[in-house]
GROMACS .gro file of C-alpha atoms in nm:
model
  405
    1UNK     CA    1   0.000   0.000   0.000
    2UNK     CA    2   0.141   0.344  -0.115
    3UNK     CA    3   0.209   0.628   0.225
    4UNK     CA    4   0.023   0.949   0.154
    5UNK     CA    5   0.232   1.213   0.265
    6UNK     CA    6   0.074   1.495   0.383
    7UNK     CA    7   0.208   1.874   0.378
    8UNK     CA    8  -0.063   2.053   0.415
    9UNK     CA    9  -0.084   2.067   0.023
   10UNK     CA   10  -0.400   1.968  -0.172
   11UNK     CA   11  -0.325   1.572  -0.173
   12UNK     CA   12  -0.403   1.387  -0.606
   13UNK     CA   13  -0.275   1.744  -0.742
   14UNK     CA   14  -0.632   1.944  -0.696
   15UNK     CA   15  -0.714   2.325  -0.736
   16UNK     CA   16  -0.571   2.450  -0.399
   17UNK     CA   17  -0.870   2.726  -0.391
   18UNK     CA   18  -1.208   2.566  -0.415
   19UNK     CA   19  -1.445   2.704  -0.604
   20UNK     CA   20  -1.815   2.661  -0.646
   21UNK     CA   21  -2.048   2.666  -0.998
   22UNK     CA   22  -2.323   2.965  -0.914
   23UNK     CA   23  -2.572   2.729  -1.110
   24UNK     CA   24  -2.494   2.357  -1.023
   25UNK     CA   25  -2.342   2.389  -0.677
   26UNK     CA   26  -2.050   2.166  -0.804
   27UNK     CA   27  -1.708   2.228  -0.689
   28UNK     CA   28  -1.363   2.239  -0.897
   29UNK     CA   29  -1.218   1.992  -0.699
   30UNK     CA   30  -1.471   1.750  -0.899
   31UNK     CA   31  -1.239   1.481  -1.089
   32UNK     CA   32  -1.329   1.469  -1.451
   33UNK     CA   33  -1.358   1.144  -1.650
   34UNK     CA   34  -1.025   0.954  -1.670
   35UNK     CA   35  -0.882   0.662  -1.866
   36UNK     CA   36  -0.898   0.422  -1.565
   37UNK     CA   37  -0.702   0.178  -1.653
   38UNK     CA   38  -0.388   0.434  -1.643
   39UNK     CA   39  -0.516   0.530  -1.274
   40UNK     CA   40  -0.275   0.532  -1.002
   41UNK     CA   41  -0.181   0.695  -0.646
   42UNK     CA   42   0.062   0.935  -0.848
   43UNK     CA   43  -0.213   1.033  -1.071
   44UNK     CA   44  -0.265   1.404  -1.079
   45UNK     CA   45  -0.654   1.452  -1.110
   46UNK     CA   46  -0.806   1.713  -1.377
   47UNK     CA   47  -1.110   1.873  -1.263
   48UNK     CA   48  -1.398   2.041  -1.401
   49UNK     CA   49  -1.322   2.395  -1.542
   50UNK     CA   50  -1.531   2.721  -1.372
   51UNK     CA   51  -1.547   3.053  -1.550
   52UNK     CA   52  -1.453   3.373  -1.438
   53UNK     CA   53  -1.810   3.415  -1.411
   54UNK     CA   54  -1.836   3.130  -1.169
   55UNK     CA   55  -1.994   2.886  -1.422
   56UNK     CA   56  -1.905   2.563  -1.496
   57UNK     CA   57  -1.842   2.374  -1.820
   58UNK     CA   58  -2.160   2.128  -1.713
   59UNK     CA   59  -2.396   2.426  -1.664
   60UNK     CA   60  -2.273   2.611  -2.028
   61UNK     CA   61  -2.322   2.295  -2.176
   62UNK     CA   62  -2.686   2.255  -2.050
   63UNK     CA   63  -2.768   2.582  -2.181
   64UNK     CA   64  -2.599   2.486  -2.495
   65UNK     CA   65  -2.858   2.221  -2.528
   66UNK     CA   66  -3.118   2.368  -2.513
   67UNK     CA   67  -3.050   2.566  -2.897
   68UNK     CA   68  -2.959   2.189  -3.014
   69UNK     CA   69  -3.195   2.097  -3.339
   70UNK     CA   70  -3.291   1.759  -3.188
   71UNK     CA   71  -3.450   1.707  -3.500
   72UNK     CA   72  -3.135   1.747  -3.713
   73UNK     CA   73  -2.979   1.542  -3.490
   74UNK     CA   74  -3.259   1.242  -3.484
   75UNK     CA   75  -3.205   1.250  -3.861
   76UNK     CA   76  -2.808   1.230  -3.846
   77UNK     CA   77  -2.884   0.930  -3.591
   78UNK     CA   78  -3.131   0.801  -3.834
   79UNK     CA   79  -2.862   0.796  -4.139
   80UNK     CA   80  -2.617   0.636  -3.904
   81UNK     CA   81  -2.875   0.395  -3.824
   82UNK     CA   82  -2.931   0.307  -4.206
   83UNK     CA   83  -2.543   0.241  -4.265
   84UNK     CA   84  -2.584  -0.077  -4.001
   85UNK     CA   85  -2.913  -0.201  -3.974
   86UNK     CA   86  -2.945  -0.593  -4.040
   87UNK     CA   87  -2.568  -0.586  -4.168
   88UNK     CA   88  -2.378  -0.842  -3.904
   89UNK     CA   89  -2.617  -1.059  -3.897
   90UNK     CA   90  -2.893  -1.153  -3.611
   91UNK     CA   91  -2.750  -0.825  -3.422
   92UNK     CA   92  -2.685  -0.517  -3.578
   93UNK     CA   93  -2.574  -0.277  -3.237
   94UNK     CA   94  -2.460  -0.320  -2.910
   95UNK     CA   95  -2.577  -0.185  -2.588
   96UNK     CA   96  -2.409  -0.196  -2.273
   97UNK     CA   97  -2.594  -0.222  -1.928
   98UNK     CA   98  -2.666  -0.406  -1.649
   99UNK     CA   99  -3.048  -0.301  -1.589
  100UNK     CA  100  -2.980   0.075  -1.536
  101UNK     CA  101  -3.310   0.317  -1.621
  102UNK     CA  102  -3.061   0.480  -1.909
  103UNK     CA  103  -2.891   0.148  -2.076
  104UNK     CA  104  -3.251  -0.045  -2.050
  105UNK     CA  105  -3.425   0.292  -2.240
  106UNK     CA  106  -3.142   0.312  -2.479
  107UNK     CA  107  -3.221  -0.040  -2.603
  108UNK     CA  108  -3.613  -0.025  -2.629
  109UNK     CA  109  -3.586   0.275  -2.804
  110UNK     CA  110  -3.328   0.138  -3.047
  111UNK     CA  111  -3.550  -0.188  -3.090
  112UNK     CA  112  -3.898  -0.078  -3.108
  113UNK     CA  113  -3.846   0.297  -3.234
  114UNK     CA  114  -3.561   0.306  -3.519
  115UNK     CA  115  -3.577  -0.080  -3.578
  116UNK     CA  116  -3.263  -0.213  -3.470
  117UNK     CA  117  -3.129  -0.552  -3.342
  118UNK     CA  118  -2.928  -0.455  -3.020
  119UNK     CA  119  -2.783  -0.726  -2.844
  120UNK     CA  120  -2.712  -0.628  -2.470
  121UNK     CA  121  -2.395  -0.676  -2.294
  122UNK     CA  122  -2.392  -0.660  -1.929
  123UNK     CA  123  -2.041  -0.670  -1.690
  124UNK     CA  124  -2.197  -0.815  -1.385
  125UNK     CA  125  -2.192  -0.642  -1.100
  126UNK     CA  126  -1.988  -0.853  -0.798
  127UNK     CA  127  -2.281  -0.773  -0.517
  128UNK     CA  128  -2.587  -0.727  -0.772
  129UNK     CA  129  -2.905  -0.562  -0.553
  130UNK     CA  130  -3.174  -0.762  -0.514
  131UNK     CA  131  -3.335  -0.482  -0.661
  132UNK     CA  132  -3.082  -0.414  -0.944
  133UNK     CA  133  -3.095  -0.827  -1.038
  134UNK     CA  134  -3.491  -0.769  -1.078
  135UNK     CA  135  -3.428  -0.495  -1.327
  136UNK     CA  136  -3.219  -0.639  -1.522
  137UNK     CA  137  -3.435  -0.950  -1.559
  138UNK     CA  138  -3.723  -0.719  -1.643
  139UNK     CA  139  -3.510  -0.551  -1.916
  140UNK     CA  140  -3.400  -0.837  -2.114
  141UNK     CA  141  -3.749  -0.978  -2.081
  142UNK     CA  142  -3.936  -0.669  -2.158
  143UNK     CA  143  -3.773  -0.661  -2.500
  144UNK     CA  144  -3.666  -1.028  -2.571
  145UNK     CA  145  -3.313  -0.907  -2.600
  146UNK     CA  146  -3.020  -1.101  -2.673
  147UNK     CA  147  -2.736  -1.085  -2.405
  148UNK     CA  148  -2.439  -1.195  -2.315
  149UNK     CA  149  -2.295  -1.131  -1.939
  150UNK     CA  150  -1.958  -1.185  -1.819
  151UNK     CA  151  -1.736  -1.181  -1.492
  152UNK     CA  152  -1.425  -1.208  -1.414
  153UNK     CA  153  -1.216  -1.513  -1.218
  154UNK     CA  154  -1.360  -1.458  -0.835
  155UNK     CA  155  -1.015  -1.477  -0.676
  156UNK     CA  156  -0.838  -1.209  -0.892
  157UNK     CA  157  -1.154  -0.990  -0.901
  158UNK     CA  158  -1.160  -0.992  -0.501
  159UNK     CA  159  -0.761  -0.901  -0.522
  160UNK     CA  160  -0.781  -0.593  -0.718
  161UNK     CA  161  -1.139  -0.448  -0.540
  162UNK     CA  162  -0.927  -0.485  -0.221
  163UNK     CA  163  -0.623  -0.308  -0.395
  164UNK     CA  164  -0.815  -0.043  -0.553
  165UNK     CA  165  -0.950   0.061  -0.148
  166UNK     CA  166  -0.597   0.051  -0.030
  167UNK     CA  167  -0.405   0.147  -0.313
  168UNK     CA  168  -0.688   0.426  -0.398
  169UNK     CA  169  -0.956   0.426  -0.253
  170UNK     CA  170  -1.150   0.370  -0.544
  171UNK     CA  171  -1.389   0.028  -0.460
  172UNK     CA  172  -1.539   0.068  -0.813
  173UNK     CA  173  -1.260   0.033  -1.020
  174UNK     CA  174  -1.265  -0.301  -1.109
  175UNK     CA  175  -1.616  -0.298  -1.235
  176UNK     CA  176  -1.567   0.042  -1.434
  177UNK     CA  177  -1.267  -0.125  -1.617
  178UNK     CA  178  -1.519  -0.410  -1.718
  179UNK     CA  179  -1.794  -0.214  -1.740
  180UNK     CA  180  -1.608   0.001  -2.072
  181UNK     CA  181  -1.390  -0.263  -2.164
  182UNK     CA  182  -1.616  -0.592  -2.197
  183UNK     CA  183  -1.844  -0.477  -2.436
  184UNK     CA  184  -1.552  -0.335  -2.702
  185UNK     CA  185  -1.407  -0.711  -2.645
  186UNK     CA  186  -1.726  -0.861  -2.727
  187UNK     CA  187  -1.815  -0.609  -3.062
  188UNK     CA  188  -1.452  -0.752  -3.175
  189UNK     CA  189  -1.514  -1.091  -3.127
  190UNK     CA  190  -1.851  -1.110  -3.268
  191UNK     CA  191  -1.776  -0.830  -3.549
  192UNK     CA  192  -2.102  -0.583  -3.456
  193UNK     CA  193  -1.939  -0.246  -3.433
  194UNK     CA  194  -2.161  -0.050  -3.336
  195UNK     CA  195  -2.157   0.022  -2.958
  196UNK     CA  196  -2.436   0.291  -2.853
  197UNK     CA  197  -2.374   0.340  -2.441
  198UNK     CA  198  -2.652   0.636  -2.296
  199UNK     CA  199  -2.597   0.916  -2.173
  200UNK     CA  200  -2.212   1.116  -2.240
  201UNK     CA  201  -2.068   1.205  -1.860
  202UNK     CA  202  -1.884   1.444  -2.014
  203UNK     CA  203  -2.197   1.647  -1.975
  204UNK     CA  204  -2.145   1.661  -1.635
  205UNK     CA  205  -1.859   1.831  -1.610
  206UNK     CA  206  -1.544   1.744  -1.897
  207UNK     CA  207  -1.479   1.995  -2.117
  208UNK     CA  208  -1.778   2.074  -2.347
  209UNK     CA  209  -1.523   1.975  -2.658
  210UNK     CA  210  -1.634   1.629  -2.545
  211UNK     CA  211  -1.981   1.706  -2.619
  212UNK     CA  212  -1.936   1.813  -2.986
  213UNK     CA  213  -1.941   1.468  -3.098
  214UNK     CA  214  -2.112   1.165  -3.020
  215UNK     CA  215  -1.821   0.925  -3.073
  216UNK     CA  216  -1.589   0.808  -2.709
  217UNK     CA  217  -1.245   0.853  -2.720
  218UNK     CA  218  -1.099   0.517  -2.770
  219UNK     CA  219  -0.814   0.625  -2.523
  220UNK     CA  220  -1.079   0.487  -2.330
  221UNK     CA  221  -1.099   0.153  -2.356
  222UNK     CA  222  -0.727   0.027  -2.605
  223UNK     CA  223  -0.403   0.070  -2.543
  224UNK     CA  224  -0.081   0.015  -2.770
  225UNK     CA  225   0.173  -0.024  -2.481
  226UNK     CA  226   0.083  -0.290  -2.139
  227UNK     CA  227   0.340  -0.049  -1.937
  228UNK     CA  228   0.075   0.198  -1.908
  229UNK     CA  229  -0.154  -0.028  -1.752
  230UNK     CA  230  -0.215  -0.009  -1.356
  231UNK     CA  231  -0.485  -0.179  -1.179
  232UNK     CA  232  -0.561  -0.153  -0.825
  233UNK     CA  233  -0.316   0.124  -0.832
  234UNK     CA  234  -0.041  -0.172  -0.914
  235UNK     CA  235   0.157  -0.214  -1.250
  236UNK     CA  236   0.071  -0.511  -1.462
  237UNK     CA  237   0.406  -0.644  -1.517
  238UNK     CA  238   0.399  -0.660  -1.080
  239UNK     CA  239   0.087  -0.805  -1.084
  240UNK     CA  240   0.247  -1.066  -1.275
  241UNK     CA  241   0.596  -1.127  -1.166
  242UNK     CA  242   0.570  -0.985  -0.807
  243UNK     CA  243   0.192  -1.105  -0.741
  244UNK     CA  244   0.207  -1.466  -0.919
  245UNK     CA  245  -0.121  -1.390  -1.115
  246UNK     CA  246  -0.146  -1.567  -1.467
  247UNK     CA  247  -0.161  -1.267  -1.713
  248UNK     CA  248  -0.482  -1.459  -1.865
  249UNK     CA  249  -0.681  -1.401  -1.501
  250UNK     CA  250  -0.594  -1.059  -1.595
  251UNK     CA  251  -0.725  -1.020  -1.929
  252UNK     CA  252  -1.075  -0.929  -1.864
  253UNK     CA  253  -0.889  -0.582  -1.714
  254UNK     CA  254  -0.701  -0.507  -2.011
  255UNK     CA  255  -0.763  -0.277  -2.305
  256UNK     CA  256  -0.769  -0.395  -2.615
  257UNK     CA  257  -0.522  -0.324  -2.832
  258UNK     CA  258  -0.560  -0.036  -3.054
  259UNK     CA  259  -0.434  -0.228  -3.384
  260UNK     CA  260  -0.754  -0.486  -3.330
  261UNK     CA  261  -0.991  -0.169  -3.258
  262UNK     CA  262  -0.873  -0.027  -3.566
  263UNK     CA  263  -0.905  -0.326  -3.787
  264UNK     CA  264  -1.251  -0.400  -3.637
  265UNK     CA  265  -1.352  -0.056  -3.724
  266UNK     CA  266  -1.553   0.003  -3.396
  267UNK     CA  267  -1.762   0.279  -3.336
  268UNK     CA  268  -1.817   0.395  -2.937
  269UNK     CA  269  -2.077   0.596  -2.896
  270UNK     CA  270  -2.354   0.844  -2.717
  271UNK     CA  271  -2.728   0.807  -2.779
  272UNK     CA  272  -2.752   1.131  -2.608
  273UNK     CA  273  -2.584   1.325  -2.844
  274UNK     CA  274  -2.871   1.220  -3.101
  275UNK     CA  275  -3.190   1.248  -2.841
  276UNK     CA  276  -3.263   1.467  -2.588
  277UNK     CA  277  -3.152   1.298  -2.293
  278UNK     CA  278  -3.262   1.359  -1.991
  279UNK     CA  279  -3.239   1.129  -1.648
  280UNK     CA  280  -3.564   1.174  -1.530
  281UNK     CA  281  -3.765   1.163  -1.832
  282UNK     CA  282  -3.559   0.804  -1.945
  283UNK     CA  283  -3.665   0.674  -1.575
  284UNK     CA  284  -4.001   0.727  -1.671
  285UNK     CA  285  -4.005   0.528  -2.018
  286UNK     CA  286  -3.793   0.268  -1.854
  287UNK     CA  287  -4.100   0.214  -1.581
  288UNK     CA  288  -4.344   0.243  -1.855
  289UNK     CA  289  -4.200  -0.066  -2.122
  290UNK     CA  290  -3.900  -0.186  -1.955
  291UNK     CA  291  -4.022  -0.328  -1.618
  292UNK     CA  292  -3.802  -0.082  -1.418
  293UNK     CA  293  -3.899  -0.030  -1.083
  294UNK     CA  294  -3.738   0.198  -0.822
  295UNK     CA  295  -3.669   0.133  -0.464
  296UNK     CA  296  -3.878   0.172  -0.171
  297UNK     CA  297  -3.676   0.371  -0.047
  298UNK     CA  298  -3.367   0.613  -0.087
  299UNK     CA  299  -3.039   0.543  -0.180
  300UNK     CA  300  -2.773   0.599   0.063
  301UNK     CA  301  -2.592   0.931   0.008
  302UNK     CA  302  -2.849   1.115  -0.211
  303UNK     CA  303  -3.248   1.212  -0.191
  304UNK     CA  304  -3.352   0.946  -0.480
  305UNK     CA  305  -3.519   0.634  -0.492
  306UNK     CA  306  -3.342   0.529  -0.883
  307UNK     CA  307  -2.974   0.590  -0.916
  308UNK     CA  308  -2.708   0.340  -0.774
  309UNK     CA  309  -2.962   0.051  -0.785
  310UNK     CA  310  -2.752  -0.245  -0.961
  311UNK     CA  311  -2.423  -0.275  -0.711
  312UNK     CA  312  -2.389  -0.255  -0.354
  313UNK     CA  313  -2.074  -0.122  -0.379
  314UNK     CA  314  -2.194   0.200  -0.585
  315UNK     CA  315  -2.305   0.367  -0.225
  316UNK     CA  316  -1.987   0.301  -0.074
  317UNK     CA  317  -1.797   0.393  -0.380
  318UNK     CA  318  -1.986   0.752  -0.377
  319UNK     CA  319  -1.878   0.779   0.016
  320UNK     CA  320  -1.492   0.751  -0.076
  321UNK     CA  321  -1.562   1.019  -0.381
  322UNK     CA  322  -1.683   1.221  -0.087
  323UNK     CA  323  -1.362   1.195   0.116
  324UNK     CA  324  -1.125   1.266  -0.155
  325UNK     CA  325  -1.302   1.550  -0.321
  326UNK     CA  326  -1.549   1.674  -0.064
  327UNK     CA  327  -1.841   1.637  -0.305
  328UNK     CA  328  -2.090   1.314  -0.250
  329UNK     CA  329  -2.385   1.190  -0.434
  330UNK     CA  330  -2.656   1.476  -0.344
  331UNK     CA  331  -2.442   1.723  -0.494
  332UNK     CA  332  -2.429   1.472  -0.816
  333UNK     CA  333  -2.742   1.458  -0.852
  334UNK     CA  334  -2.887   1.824  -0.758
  335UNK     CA  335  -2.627   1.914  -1.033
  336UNK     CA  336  -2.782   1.697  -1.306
  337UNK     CA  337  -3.177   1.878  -1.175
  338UNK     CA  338  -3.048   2.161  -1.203
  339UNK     CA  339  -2.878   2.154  -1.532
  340UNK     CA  340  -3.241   2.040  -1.615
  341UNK     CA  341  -3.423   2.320  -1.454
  342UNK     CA  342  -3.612   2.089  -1.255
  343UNK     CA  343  -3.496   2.207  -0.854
  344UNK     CA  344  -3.447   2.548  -0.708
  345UNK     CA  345  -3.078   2.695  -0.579
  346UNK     CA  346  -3.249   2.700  -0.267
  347UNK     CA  347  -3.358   2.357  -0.273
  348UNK     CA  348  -3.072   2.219  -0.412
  349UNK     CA  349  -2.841   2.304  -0.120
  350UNK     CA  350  -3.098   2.228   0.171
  351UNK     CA  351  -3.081   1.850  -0.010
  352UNK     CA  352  -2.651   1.904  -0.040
  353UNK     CA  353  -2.690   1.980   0.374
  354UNK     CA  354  -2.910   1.708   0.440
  355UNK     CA  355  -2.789   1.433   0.268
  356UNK     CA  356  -2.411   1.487   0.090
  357UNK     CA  357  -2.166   1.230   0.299
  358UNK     CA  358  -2.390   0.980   0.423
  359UNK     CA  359  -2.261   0.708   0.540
  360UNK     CA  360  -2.388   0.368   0.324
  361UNK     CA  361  -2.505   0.192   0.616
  362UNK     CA  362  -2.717  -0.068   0.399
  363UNK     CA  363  -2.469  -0.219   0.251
  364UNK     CA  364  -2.146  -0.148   0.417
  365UNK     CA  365  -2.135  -0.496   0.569
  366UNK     CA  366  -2.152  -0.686   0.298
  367UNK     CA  367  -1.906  -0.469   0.115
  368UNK     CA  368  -1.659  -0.537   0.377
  369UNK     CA  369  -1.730  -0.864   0.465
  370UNK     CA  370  -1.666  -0.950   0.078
  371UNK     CA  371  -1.328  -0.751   0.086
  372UNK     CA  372  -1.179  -0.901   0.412
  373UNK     CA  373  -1.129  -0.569   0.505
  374UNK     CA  374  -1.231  -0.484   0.900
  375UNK     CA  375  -1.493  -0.180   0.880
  376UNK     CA  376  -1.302  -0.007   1.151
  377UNK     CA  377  -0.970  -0.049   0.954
  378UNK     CA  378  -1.171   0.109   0.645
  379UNK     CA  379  -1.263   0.424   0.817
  380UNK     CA  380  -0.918   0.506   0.966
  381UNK     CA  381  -0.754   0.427   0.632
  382UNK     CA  382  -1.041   0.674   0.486
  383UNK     CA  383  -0.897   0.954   0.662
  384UNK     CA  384  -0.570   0.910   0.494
  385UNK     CA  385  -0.737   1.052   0.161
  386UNK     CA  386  -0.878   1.333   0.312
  387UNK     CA  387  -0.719   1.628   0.140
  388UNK     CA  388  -0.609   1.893   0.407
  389UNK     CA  389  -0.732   2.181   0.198
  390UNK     CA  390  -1.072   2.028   0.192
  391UNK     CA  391  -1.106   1.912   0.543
  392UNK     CA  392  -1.046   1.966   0.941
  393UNK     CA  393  -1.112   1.814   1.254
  394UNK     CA  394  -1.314   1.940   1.536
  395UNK     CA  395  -1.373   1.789   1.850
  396UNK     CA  396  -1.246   1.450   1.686
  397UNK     CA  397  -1.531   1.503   1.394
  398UNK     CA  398  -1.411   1.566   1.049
  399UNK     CA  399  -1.576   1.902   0.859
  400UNK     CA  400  -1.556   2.014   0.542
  401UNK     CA  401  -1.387   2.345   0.513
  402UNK     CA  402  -1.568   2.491   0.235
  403UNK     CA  403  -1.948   2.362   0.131
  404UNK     CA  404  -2.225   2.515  -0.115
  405UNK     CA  405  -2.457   2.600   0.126
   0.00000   0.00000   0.00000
């Protein structure tokens, strides 16, 4: 496990003044989208950009949308459409998910709207819900869709979760790498090269360049050189030769390589930047003809009943973003409703004060228990990430310095 030295310097290289967006209540210390599999604990973070003006890429981009020509766009999906439809035989797309409101509306639509064969391609989750399992079901059912699910071997899977929490305190890891990487392996091995994911996260904060097209980079998801490759925050030529583990127990982890992407030809792309996407309006068509059905109650960390339903280690995942940038899930989501126009300011941070931080109690066991890792051990090696520009202690209780409300 890497030492975190501490100098009183913002710790992963992060803006040393924090700022907040006027409009989203977002901070700059919020990490954008990174290549993950290139992720380590010397990796210096780039955040999300705020104007002068106190604005944020994510809220000029949601004003942006709103002078889009959806139509023109529909039609440029529709042409796109016509180039693949019924050409590689019994599927003609691909749609990764794993029973998600977005993925399970992105396929319908595909299906029963423009006429295409998706086949759906889920990474399994390694502590599905009972709740997210049920949704997934209901998806694949609801539109007789083909799909293929994979996992990775148990043992190795288990190794680098439990590296990615001490290495980087980054639970998630593991299933993000398979999440964007098993679907590009299966396009190449059953030649169908059309990927369509949902919604583009660089909306929610990269720079808005990302937004001008509706391909993903495939820095993303190949790679040309295996020396660039960390997981768990560990080299892959240690995992190897210093950790004994068969480079094939790896593979599911890997990139693929960039000459097979190329020769495959495959497309990665955004359905959003072709439909007006927005979250809650997706949740809603997903209820109506995709059997999705919320919780009965909220998720931990945030005021919502359908976001982080699939994994139980999302919650906890969301509570070590917290630590290490001082932003949780509330202020996540009250960003997205109010790039929508669909909460107040003043709303907004009363839900940010109520609810940013809190702790995943539901499912904390089981995401321990499945780690070996003791819960009290956890939350003292927590504290290690906490960035001493973004945090102090008071009468033994940690406080953010700076907050949106």
């Amino acid at each position: 496990m890497n030492k975190i030295k501490k100098n009183n310097q913002p710790l992963f290289g992060l803006p040393k003044k924090v700022i907040f967006c006027k409009k989203t209540l977002v901070s700059n210390q919020r990490p954008n989208s990174e290549v993950e599999y290139k992720h380590n604990f010397k990796t210096k973070k780039k955040t999300m950009f705020i104007s002068k003006k106190g604005l944020s890429d994510a809220w000029v981009y949601s004003r942006i949308k709103k002078k889009i020509d959806w139509k023109k766009r529909e039609e440029e999906l529709l042409r796109l459409l016509d180039i693949h439809r019924g050409k590689y035989g019994k599927y003609d797309c691909i749609v990764p998910g794993s029973g998600g409101k977005d993925s399970a509306y992105a396929a319908h639509i595909l299906k029963f709207k423009y006429g295409m064969s998706p086949l759906t391609v889920t990474w399994s989750p390694v502590l599905y819900t009972d709740y997210g399992y049920n949704n997934f079901k209901n998806w694949i059912k609801s539109g007789k869709f083909g799909n293929i699910s994979g996992s990775a071997d148990k043992k190795v899977t288990k190794f680098l979760m439990r590296a990615s929490v001490l290495n980087l305190l980054h639970p998630f890891q593991t299933f993000i790498l398979g999440q964007k990487l098993f679907p590009i392996k299966v396009a190449a091995k059953h030649k169908i090269p059309l990927i369509f994911y949902g919604d583009n996260t660089a909306e929610r904060g990269n720079p808005i360049a990302e937004n001008n097209t509706s391909i993903r980079s495939k820095l993303y998801h190949t790679t040309s050189n295996l020396d660039q490759v960390y997981l768990g925050g560990i080299k892959y030529n240690d995992l190897i030769k210093k950790y004994k583990i068969d480079p094939e127990m790896l593979s599911d982890f890997i990139p693929l390589s960039l000459d097979i992407f190329n020769k495959t030809q495959i497309e990665v792309r955004h359905l959003s930047y072709y439909l007006k996407w927005v979250p809650q309006e997706t949740y809603y068509y997903a209820v109506k003809n995709c059997g999705f059905k919320p919780r009965p109650f909220r998720t931990d960390g945030t005021y919502t009943k359908y976001v982080g339903l699939d994994d139980k280690v999302e919650c906890v995942n969301f509570y070590t973003i917290y630590i290490k940038f001082g932003i949780g899930r509330t202020t996540y989501d009250v960003s997205q409703d109010l790039r929508n126009d669909h909460i107040s300011l003043d709303e907004a941070k009363l839900l940010i004060k109520k609810y940013d931080g809190e702790f995943p109690k539901r499912y904390f066991d089981d995401v321990m228990n499945y780690l070996d890792i003791e819960p009290n051990y956890f939350l003292k090696h927590t504290d290690k990430f906490r960035s001493p520009h973004l945090w102090k202690k008071v009468k033994n209780k940690w406080i953010l310095k700076h907050t949106a409300y």
